[in-house]
XYZ file of N, CA, C and O in Angstrom:
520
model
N 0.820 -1.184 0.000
C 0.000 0.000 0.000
C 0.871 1.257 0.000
O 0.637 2.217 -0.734
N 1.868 1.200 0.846
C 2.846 2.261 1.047
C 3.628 2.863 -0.694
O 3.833 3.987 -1.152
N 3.927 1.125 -1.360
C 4.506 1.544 -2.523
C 3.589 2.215 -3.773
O 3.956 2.951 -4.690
N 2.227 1.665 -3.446
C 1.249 2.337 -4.616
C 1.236 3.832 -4.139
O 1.418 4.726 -4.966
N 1.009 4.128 -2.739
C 0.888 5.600 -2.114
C 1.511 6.628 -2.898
O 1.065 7.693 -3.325
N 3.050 5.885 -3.030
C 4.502 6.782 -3.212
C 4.740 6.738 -4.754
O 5.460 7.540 -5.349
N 4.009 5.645 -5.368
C 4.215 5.584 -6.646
C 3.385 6.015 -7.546
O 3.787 6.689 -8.494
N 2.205 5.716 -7.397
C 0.959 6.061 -8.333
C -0.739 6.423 -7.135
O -1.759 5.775 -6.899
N -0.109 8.013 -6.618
C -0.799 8.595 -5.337
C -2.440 8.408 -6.135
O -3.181 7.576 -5.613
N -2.783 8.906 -6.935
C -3.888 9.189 -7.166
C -4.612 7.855 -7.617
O -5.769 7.902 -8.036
N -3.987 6.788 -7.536
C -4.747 5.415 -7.475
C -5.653 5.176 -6.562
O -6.687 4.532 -6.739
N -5.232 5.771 -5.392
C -5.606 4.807 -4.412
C -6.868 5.154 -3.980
O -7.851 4.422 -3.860
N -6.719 6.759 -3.675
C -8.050 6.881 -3.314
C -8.788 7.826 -4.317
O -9.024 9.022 -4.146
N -9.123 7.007 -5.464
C -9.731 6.950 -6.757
C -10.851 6.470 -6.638
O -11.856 7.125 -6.912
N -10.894 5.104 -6.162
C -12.284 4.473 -5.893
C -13.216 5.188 -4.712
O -14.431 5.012 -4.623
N -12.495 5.953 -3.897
C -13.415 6.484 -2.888
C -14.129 8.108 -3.339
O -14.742 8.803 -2.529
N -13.917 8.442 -4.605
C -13.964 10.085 -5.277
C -15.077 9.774 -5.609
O -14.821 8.626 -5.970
N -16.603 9.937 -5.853
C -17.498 9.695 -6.708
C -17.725 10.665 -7.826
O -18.321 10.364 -8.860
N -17.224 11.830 -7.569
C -17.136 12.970 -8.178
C -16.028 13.127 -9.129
O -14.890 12.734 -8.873
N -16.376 13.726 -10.273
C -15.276 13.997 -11.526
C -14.665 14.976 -10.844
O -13.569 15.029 -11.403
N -14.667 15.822 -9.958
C -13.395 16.788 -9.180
C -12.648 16.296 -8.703
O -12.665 15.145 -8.265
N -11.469 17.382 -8.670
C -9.839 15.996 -8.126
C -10.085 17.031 -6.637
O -9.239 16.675 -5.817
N -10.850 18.022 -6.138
C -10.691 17.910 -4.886
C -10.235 17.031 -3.541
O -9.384 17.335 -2.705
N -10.844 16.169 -3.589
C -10.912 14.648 -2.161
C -8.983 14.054 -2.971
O -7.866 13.824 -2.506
N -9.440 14.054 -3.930
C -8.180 13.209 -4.575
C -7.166 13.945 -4.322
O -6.173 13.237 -4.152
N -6.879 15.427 -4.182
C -6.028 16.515 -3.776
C -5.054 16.465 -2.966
O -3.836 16.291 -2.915
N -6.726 16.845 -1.811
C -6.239 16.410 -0.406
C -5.781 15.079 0.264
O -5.281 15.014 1.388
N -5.959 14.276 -0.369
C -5.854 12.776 -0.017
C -4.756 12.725 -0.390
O -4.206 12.179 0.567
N -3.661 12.986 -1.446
C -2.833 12.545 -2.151
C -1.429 12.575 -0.977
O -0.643 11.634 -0.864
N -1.339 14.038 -0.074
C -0.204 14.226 0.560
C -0.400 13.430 1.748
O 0.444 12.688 2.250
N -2.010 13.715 2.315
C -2.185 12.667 3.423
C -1.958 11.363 3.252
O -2.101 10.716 4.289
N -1.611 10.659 2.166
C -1.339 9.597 1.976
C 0.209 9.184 2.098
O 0.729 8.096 2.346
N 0.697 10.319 1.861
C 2.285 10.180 0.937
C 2.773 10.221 2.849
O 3.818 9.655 3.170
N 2.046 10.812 3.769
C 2.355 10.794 5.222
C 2.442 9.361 5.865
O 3.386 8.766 6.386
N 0.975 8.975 5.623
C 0.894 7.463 5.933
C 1.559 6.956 5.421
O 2.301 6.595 6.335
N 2.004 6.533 4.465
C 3.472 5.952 3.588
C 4.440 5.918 4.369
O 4.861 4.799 4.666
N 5.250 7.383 5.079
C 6.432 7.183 5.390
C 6.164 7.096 6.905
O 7.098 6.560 7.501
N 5.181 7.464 7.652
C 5.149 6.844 9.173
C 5.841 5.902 9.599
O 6.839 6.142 10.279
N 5.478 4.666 9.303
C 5.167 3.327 9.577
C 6.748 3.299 9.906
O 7.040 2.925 11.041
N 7.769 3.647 9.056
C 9.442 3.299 8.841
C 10.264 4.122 10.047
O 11.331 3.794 10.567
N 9.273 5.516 10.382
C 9.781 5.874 11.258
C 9.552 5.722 12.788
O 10.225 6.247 13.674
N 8.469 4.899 12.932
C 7.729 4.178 13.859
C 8.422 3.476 14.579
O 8.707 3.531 15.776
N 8.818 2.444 13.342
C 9.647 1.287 13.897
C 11.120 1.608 13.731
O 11.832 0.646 14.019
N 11.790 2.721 13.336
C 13.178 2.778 13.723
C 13.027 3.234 14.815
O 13.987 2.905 15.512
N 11.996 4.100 15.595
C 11.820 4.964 16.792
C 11.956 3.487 18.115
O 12.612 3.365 19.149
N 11.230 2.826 17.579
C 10.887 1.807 18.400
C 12.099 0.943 18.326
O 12.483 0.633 19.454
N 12.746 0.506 17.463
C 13.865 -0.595 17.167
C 15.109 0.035 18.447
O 15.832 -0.587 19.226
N 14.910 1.646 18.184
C 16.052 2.567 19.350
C 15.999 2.060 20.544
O 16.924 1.633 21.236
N 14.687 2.131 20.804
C 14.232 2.566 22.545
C 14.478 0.911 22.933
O 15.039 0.602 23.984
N 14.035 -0.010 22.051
C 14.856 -1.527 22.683
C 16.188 -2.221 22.479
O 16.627 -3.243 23.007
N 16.962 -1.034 21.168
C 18.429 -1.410 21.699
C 18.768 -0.902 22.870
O 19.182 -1.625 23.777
N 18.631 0.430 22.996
C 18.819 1.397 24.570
C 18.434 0.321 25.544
O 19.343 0.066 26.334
N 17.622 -0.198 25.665
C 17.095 -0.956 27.146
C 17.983 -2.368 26.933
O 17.927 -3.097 27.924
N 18.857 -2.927 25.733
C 19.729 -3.897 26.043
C 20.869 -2.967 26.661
O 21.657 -3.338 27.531
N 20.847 -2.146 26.282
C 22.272 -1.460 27.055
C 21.801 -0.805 28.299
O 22.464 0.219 28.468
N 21.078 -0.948 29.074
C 20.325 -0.551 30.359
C 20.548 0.892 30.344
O 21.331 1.439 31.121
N 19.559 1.786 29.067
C 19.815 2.701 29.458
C 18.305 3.077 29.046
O 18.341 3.626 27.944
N 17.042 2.980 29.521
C 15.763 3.140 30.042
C 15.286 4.407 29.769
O 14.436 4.799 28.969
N 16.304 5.247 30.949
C 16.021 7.000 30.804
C 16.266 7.786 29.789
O 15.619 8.812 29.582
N 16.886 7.522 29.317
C 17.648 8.291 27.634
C 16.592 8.149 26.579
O 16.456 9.023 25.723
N 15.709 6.889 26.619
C 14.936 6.551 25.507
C 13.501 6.952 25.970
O 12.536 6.964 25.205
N 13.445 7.291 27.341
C 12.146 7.698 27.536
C 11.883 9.428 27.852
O 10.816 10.032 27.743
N 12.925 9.854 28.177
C 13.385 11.309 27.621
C 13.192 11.607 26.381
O 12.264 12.350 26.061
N 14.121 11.024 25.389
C 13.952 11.383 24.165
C 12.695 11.518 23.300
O 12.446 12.387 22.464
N 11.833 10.291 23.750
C 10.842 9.524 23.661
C 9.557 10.669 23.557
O 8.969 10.967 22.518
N 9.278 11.250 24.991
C 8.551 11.990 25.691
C 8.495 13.684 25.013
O 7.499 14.375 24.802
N 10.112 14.044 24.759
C 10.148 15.219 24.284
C 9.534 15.192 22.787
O 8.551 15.867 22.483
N 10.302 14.233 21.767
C 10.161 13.782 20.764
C 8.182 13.985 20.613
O 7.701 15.020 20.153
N 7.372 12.889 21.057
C 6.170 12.740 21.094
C 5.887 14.517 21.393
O 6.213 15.388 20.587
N 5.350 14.725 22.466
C 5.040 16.020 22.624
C 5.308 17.808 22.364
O 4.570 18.788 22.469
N 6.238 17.685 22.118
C 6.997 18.591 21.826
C 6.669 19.035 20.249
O 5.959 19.968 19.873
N 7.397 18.091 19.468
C 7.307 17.813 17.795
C 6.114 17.489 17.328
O 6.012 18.028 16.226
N 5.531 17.127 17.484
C 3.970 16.094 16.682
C 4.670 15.167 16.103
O 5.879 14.952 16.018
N 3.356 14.440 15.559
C 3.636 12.781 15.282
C 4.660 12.734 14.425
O 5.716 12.276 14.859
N 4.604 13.128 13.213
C 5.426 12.583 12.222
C 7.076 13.224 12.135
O 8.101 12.764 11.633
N 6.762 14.583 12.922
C 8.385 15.426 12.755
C 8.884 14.517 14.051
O 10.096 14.353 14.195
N 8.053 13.989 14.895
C 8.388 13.679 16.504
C 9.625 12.683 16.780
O 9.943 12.399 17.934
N 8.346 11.133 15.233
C 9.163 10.062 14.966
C 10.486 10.041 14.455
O 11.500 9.384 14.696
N 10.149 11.029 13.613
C 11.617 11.190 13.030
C 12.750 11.584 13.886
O 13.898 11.209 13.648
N 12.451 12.305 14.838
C 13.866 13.104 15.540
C 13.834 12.200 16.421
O 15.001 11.808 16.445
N 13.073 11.415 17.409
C 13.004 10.089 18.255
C 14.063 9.109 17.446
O 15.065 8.696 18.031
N 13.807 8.778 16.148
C 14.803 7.563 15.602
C 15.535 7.976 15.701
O 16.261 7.151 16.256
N 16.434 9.438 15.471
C 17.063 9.093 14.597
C 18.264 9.532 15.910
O 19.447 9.206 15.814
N 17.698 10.324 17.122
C 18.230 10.682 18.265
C 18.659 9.061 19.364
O 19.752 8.754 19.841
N 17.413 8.369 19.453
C 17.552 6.837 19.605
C 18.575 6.061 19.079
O 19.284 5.272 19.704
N 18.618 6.368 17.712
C 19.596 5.619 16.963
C 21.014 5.931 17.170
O 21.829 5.009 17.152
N 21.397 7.179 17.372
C 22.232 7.971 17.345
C 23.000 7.675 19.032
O 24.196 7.406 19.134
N 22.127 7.780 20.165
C 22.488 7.351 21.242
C 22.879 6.007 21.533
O 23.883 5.750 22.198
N 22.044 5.063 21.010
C 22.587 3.396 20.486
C 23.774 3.262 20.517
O 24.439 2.865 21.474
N 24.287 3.704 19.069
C 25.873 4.290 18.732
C 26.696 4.568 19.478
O 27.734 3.942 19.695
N 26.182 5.955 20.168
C 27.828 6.291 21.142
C 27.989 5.568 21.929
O 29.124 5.447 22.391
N 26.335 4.352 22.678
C 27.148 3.267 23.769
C 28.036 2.091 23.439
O 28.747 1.391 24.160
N 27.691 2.069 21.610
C 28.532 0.824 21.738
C 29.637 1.156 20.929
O 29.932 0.263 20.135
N 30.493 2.393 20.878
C 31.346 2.729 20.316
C 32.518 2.770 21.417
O 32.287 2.815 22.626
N 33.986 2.745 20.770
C 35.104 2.692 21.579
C 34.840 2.667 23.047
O 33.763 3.189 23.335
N 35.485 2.232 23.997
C 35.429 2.662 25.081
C 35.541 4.025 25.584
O 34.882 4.298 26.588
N 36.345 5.022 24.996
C 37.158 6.291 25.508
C 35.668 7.212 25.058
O 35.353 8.248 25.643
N 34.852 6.599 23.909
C 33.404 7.469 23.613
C 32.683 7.193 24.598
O 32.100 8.045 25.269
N 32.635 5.795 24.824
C 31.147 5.644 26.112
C 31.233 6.686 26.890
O 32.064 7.589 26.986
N 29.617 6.271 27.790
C 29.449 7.324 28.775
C 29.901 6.019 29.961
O 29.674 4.840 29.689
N 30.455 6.376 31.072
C 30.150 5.952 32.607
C 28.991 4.979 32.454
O 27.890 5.416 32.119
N 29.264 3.113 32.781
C 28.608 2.380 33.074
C 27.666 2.169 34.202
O 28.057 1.706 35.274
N 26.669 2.437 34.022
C 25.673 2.111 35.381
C 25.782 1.339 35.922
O 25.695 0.248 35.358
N 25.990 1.380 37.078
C 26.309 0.361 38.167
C 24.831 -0.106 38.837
O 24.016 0.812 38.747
N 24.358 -1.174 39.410
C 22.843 -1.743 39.418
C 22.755 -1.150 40.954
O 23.507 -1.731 41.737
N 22.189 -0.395 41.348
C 21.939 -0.565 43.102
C 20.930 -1.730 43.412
O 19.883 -1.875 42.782
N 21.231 -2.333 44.171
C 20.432 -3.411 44.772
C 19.651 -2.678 45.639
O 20.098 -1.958 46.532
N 17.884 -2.948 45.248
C 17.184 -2.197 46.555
C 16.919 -3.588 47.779
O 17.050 -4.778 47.495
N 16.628 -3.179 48.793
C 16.998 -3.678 50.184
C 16.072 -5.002 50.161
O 16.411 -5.973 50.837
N 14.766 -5.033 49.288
C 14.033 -6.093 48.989
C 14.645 -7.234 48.269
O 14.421 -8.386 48.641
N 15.627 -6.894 46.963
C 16.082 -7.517 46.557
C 17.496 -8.175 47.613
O 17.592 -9.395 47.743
N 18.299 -7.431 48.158
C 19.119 -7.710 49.208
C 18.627 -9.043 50.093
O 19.088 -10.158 50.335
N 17.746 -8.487 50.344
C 17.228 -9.710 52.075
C 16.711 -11.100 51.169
O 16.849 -12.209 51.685
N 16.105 -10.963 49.776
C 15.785 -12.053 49.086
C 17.090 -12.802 48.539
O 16.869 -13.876 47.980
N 18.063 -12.493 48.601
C 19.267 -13.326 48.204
C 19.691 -14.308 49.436
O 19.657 -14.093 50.648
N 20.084 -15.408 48.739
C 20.500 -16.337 49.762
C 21.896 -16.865 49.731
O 22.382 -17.463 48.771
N 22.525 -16.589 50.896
C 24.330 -17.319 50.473
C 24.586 -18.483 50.672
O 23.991 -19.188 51.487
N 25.451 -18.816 49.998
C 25.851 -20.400 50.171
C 25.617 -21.189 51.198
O 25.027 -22.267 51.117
N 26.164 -20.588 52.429
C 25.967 -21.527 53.878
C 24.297 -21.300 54.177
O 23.792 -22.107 54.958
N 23.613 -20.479 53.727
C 21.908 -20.559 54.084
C 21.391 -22.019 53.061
O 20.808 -23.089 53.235
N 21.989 -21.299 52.014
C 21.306 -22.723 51.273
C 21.638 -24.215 51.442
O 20.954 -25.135 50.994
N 22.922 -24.353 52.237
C 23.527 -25.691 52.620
C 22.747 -26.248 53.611
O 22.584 -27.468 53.623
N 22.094 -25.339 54.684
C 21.407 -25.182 55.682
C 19.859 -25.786 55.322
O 19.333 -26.737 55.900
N 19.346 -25.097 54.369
C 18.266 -25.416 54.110
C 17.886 -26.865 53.612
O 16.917 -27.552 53.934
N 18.701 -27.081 52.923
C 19.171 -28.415 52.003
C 19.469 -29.670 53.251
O 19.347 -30.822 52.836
N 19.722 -29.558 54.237
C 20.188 -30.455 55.067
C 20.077 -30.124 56.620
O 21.084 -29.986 57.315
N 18.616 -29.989 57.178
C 19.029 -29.183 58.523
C 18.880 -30.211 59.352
O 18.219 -29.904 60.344
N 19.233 -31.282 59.325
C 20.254 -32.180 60.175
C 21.601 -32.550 60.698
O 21.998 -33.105 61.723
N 22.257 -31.963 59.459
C 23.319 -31.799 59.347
C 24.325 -30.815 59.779
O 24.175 -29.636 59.457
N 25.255 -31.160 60.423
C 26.013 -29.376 60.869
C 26.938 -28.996 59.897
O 27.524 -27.917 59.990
């Protein structure tokens, strides 16, 4: 659909004109040529924000994300989201001397007390045993 959009615009919504005026057909033609290129910038926007979260970096893509969406509107939004996403991707997995400072995980105190060390679990495993 995207390639008829971009290739031969006034096909498509031909069948929906009942009228010999190219009015509807006009206006339809650029709104179409929009829907066409969305979709590509959608999913590079999106392809970003889940390389970012293999590289545990969450906040960067939902910053970008947030400004991108609101700020820009939809279609200028996607575009500067990919291509800022994409772009941040990059500098994490480039040279070391480019990276930024690796996040270090804080353990919150729930997760702490739920860990078990070796001699607990030997314990558990055998509490007959000394």
């Amino acid at each position: 659909m995207a390639f008829l959009s971009v290739t031969v615009p006034r096909l498509v919504p031909a069948p929906f004109s009942d009228s010999g005026e190219g009015t509807a057909t006009d206006t339809a033609v650029p709104l179409l040529l929009i829907a066409a290129v969305l979709p590509f910038f959608d999913c590079a926007q999106h392809i970003g924000v889940v390389l970012l979260r293999g590289l545990d970096d969450t906040g960067g893509g939902f910053g970008v994300t947030v400004v991108g969406h609101w700020l820009l509107g939809l279609l200028t939004g996607l575009a500067t989201t990919a291509v800022l996403l994409l772009r941040r991707f990059k500098r994490g997995c480039g040279p070391p001397e480019l990276r930024s400072r690796p996040r270090h995980h804080v353990m919150g105190a729930a997760q702490a007390s739920s860990r078990v060390r070796p001699s607990q679990s030997e314990e558990l495993r055998a509490p007959g045993r000394a």
